[in-house]
Structures are given as structure tokens and as C-alpha cells.
Amino acid sequence: MDVNCYASKEINVEAWISILISILALSVSGLTAWRTLFKRGKLLMTQPTSIFFGPDGGFFESTINKVYLRTLLYSSSRKGQVVESMHVTLERGETKQNFSIWVHGQKGDIARGSGLFVTHEGVTLDHHFLLPPDGSDFKFLAGDYKLKVFAKLVNSSEPIQLYAIPLVVMQSQAENLKQKNAGLYFDWGPDQRKYYSHIDIKTETDFERQR
């Protein structure tokens, strides 16, 4: 067979291999672009570093109890997510209570939640959840709790559950929470992968320092 014929076949094979590699690379690029730029993705949150049970207010002076947590919200896609509202539920045995008033921001600069755009890089905020204004009252009694965090996205019919966190309020802590200006903190320990709880009671000295 002619040498030129062999050379021609080798060139055709190389050309087809190049075309296939180009198609494969283009497909991978297209899939990556779709997953990162166009796909809606999911709204996710990190393990809250701090959780609080107790009265509202900087000195726990309110008669209204709340749940507070600090966390990073982020989108699994670069398109981002628009959060319409958030709320939490606390479950203890057969008891379940919604904390539906959502306030967020940073210390000294918080506002009533009225929508939040969450990017792929994420946003770290303090989230305060208060009892609804329907006369509800919730006491933090001793026992095992499950804290569930929910968010409702724009154009979604139902809220999605972002996290479920088991927590324990000990009997001594429940007794302390009956005192005025007392709150209970849960701090996340990444080394042991569990929460460490402690009572914080504001005193007259704390008030004087802030004047």
C-alpha cells in the first residue's frame, strides 16, 4: 500500500481524536457552567457556632423569650438564593413551639427580616427568632430539645429545613432561667463536635458599665 495512504489515515485518526477531545472538553465546560451559573442549587447553612435561649434584649431584660443563633448561609450554586423568610421550631417531647419573628444582622445593627440574598460565597449573620405576637409563651424547661431551622425561598410554596440540632437543658439551668436577666448559651466545640452550655446572668454592674 502507498506510504501516502498510510499517512492520510494517520492524519484522519488524529483529526478525529482531536475533535472528540474538543467535544468532550466543551461538554465538561458546559456542564460546569450549568451547575455553577444556571442551576438554582440549594440553600445551605453551616453548624451554628453559638445558640441562645432566653429573654430578648442586650441585658435579657425583655419578658419575651427568643432563640438566637449565628451561622453562615450559602448557596451551592453561583446563581445565589433569595430568602423570603426564616423561622425556627423548638421541640421538647410532645411540645412544639414556632419562633416566627425573624430579625437578622450584626451586633448593634439588626433589622426585621424582610428578604435576604445569599451568594455562593455566603453571608454570616446573627439570627434572632422571637415568639409570634399571638400571646404565645414558652418556658425553657429541663429536657431534651430539637431545634429546627427553616427558610422559605422566593417562588417556593413551602419552607425547607436547613438544620436540625439536638440540645439539652439541664435541671439546674432551667432553674437559673427563672431568674431575671438570665440566658442560656450553647457554644459549638469543633474538636469534640458537641455544644457546651453555660448560663449568663446580667447584673447591675453590667448595666452600669454600659451607661
CSV table of N, CA, C and O in Angstrom, one decimal, residues 107-157:
chain,number,residue,atom,x,y,z
A,107,LYS,N,-24.2,42.7,65.5
A,107,LYS,CA,-24.4,43.3,66.8
A,107,LYS,C,-24.4,44.8,66.6
A,107,LYS,O,-23.5,45.4,66.0
A,108,GLY,N,-25.5,45.4,67.1
A,108,GLY,CA,-25.6,46.9,67.0
A,108,GLY,C,-26.3,47.3,65.7
A,108,GLY,O,-26.6,48.5,65.6
A,109,ASP,N,-26.5,46.4,64.8
A,109,ASP,CA,-27.1,46.8,63.5
A,109,ASP,C,-28.0,45.6,63.0
A,109,ASP,O,-27.7,44.9,62.1
A,110,ILE,N,-29.2,45.5,63.7
A,110,ILE,CA,-30.1,44.4,63.3
A,110,ILE,C,-31.4,45.0,62.8
A,110,ILE,O,-31.7,46.1,63.2
A,111,ALA,N,-32.1,44.2,62.0
A,111,ALA,CA,-33.4,44.7,61.5
A,111,ALA,C,-34.3,43.5,61.3
A,111,ALA,O,-33.9,42.4,61.1
A,112,ARG,N,-35.6,43.8,61.2
A,112,ARG,CA,-36.6,42.8,61.0
A,112,ARG,C,-36.3,42.2,59.6
A,112,ARG,O,-36.1,42.9,58.6
A,113,GLY,N,-36.3,40.9,59.6
A,113,GLY,CA,-36.1,40.1,58.3
A,113,GLY,C,-37.2,40.4,57.3
A,113,GLY,O,-38.3,40.2,57.5
A,114,SER,N,-36.7,40.9,56.1
A,114,SER,CA,-37.7,41.2,55.0
A,114,SER,C,-37.1,40.8,53.7
A,114,SER,O,-37.2,41.4,52.7
A,115,GLY,N,-36.4,39.7,53.7
A,115,GLY,CA,-35.7,39.2,52.5
A,115,GLY,C,-34.2,39.3,52.6
A,115,GLY,O,-33.7,40.2,53.2
A,116,LEU,N,-33.5,38.3,52.0
A,116,LEU,CA,-32.1,38.2,52.1
A,116,LEU,C,-31.5,37.5,50.9
A,116,LEU,O,-31.9,36.4,50.6
A,117,PHE,N,-30.6,38.1,50.2
A,117,PHE,CA,-29.9,37.5,49.1
A,117,PHE,C,-28.7,36.8,49.6
A,117,PHE,O,-27.8,37.4,50.2
A,118,VAL,N,-28.6,35.5,49.3
A,118,VAL,CA,-27.5,34.7,49.8
A,118,VAL,C,-26.7,34.2,48.6
A,118,VAL,O,-27.2,33.6,47.7
A,119,THR,N,-25.4,34.6,48.6
A,119,THR,CA,-24.5,34.3,47.5
A,119,THR,C,-23.8,32.9,47.6
A,119,THR,O,-23.9,32.3,48.7
A,120,HIS,N,-23.1,32.6,46.6
A,120,HIS,CA,-22.3,31.3,46.7
A,120,HIS,C,-21.2,31.4,47.8
A,120,HIS,O,-20.9,30.4,48.4
A,121,GLU,N,-20.6,32.6,48.0
A,121,GLU,CA,-19.6,32.8,49.0
A,121,GLU,C,-20.2,32.8,50.4
A,121,GLU,O,-19.6,32.5,51.4
A,122,GLY,N,-21.5,33.1,50.5
A,122,GLY,CA,-22.2,33.0,51.8
A,122,GLY,C,-22.3,34.3,52.5
A,122,GLY,O,-21.5,35.3,52.2
A,123,VAL,N,-23.1,34.4,53.6
A,123,VAL,CA,-23.2,35.6,54.4
A,123,VAL,C,-23.4,35.1,55.9
A,123,VAL,O,-24.3,34.2,56.1
A,124,THR,N,-22.6,35.6,56.7
A,124,THR,CA,-22.6,35.3,58.2
A,124,THR,C,-23.3,36.4,58.9
A,124,THR,O,-23.0,37.5,58.9
A,125,LEU,N,-24.4,36.0,59.6
A,125,LEU,CA,-25.2,36.9,60.4
A,125,LEU,C,-25.7,36.3,61.7
A,125,LEU,O,-25.7,35.1,61.9
A,126,ASP,N,-26.1,37.3,62.6
A,126,ASP,CA,-26.8,36.9,63.8
A,126,ASP,C,-28.3,36.8,63.4
A,126,ASP,O,-28.8,37.7,62.8
A,127,HIS,N,-28.9,35.7,63.8
A,127,HIS,CA,-30.3,35.5,63.5
A,127,HIS,C,-31.1,35.4,64.9
A,127,HIS,O,-30.8,34.5,65.7
A,128,HIS,N,-32.1,36.3,65.1
A,128,HIS,CA,-32.9,36.3,66.3
A,128,HIS,C,-34.3,35.8,65.9
A,128,HIS,O,-34.9,36.4,65.0
A,129,PHE,N,-34.9,34.9,66.6
A,129,PHE,CA,-36.2,34.4,66.4
A,129,PHE,C,-37.0,34.6,67.6
A,129,PHE,O,-36.7,34.0,68.7
A,130,LEU,N,-38.1,35.4,67.5
A,130,LEU,CA,-38.9,35.7,68.6
A,130,LEU,C,-40.3,35.0,68.5
A,130,LEU,O,-40.7,34.6,67.4
A,131,LEU,N,-41.0,34.9,69.6
A,131,LEU,CA,-42.3,34.3,69.6
A,131,LEU,C,-43.3,35.2,68.8
A,131,LEU,O,-43.2,36.4,68.8
A,132,PRO,N,-44.3,34.5,68.2
A,132,PRO,CA,-45.3,35.3,67.4
A,132,PRO,C,-46.1,36.2,68.4
A,132,PRO,O,-46.3,35.8,69.5
A,133,PRO,N,-46.7,37.3,67.8
A,133,PRO,CA,-47.5,38.2,68.7
A,133,PRO,C,-48.9,37.7,68.9
A,133,PRO,O,-49.9,38.4,68.7
A,134,ASP,N,-49.1,36.4,69.3
A,134,ASP,CA,-50.4,35.9,69.5
A,134,ASP,C,-50.7,35.5,70.9
A,134,ASP,O,-51.6,34.7,71.2
A,135,GLY,N,-49.8,36.0,71.8
A,135,GLY,CA,-50.0,35.7,73.2
A,135,GLY,C,-49.2,34.4,73.6
A,135,GLY,O,-49.3,33.9,74.8
A,136,SER,N,-48.4,33.8,72.7
A,136,SER,CA,-47.7,32.6,73.0
A,136,SER,C,-46.6,32.9,74.0
A,136,SER,O,-46.0,33.9,74.1
A,137,ASP,N,-46.5,31.9,74.9
A,137,ASP,CA,-45.4,32.0,75.9
A,137,ASP,C,-44.7,30.6,76.0
A,137,ASP,O,-45.4,29.6,76.0
A,138,PHE,N,-43.4,30.7,76.0
A,138,PHE,CA,-42.7,29.4,76.0
A,138,PHE,C,-41.6,29.5,77.1
A,138,PHE,O,-40.8,30.4,77.1
A,139,LYS,N,-41.6,28.5,78.0
A,139,LYS,CA,-40.6,28.5,79.1
A,139,LYS,C,-39.6,27.4,78.7
A,139,LYS,O,-39.9,26.3,78.2
A,140,PHE,N,-38.3,27.7,78.9
A,140,PHE,CA,-37.3,26.7,78.7
A,140,PHE,C,-37.1,25.8,79.9
A,140,PHE,O,-36.3,26.0,80.7
A,141,LEU,N,-37.9,24.8,79.9
A,141,LEU,CA,-37.9,23.8,80.9
A,141,LEU,C,-36.7,22.8,80.7
A,141,LEU,O,-36.2,22.7,79.6
A,142,ALA,N,-36.4,22.0,81.7
A,142,ALA,CA,-35.4,21.0,81.6
A,142,ALA,C,-35.8,19.9,80.6
A,142,ALA,O,-37.0,19.5,80.6
A,143,GLY,N,-34.9,19.4,79.9
A,143,GLY,CA,-35.2,18.3,78.9
A,143,GLY,C,-34.4,18.3,77.7
A,143,GLY,O,-33.5,19.1,77.5
A,144,ASP,N,-34.7,17.3,76.8
A,144,ASP,CA,-34.0,17.2,75.5
A,144,ASP,C,-34.8,18.0,74.5
A,144,ASP,O,-36.0,17.8,74.3
A,145,TYR,N,-34.1,18.8,73.7
A,145,TYR,CA,-34.7,19.7,72.7
A,145,TYR,C,-34.2,19.3,71.3
A,145,TYR,O,-33.1,18.8,71.2
A,146,LYS,N,-35.0,19.7,70.3
A,146,LYS,CA,-34.5,19.6,69.0
A,146,LYS,C,-34.9,21.0,68.3
A,146,LYS,O,-36.1,21.3,68.2
A,147,LEU,N,-33.8,21.7,67.9
A,147,LEU,CA,-34.0,23.0,67.3
A,147,LEU,C,-33.9,22.8,65.8
A,147,LEU,O,-32.9,22.3,65.3
A,148,LYS,N,-35.0,23.2,65.1
A,148,LYS,CA,-35.0,23.1,63.6
A,148,LYS,C,-35.1,24.4,63.0
A,148,LYS,O,-35.9,25.3,63.4
A,149,VAL,N,-34.2,24.6,62.0
A,149,VAL,CA,-34.2,25.9,61.3
A,149,VAL,C,-34.8,25.8,59.9
A,149,VAL,O,-34.4,24.9,59.1
A,150,PHE,N,-35.7,26.7,59.5
A,150,PHE,CA,-36.4,26.6,58.3
A,150,PHE,C,-36.2,28.0,57.5
A,150,PHE,O,-36.0,29.0,58.1
A,151,ALA,N,-36.2,27.9,56.2
A,151,ALA,CA,-36.2,29.1,55.3
A,151,ALA,C,-37.1,28.9,54.2
A,151,ALA,O,-37.3,27.8,53.6
A,152,LYS,N,-37.8,30.0,53.8
A,152,LYS,CA,-38.7,29.9,52.6
A,152,LYS,C,-38.1,30.8,51.6
A,152,LYS,O,-37.8,32.0,51.8
A,153,LEU,N,-37.9,30.2,50.4
A,153,LEU,CA,-37.3,30.9,49.3
A,153,LEU,C,-38.4,31.6,48.4
A,153,LEU,O,-39.5,31.1,48.4
A,154,VAL,N,-38.0,32.6,47.7
A,154,VAL,CA,-38.9,33.3,46.8
A,154,VAL,C,-39.4,32.3,45.8
A,154,VAL,O,-38.6,31.5,45.2
A,155,ASN,N,-40.7,32.3,45.5
A,155,ASN,CA,-41.3,31.5,44.5
A,155,ASN,C,-41.4,30.0,44.9
A,155,ASN,O,-41.6,29.1,44.1
A,156,SER,N,-41.1,29.7,46.2
A,156,SER,CA,-41.3,28.4,46.7
A,156,SER,C,-42.6,28.3,47.6
A,156,SER,O,-42.8,29.3,48.3
A,157,SER,N,-43.3,27.3,47.5
A,157,SER,CA,-44.6,27.2,48.2
A,157,SER,C,-44.4,26.8,49.6
A,157,SER,O,-45.2,27.2,50.5
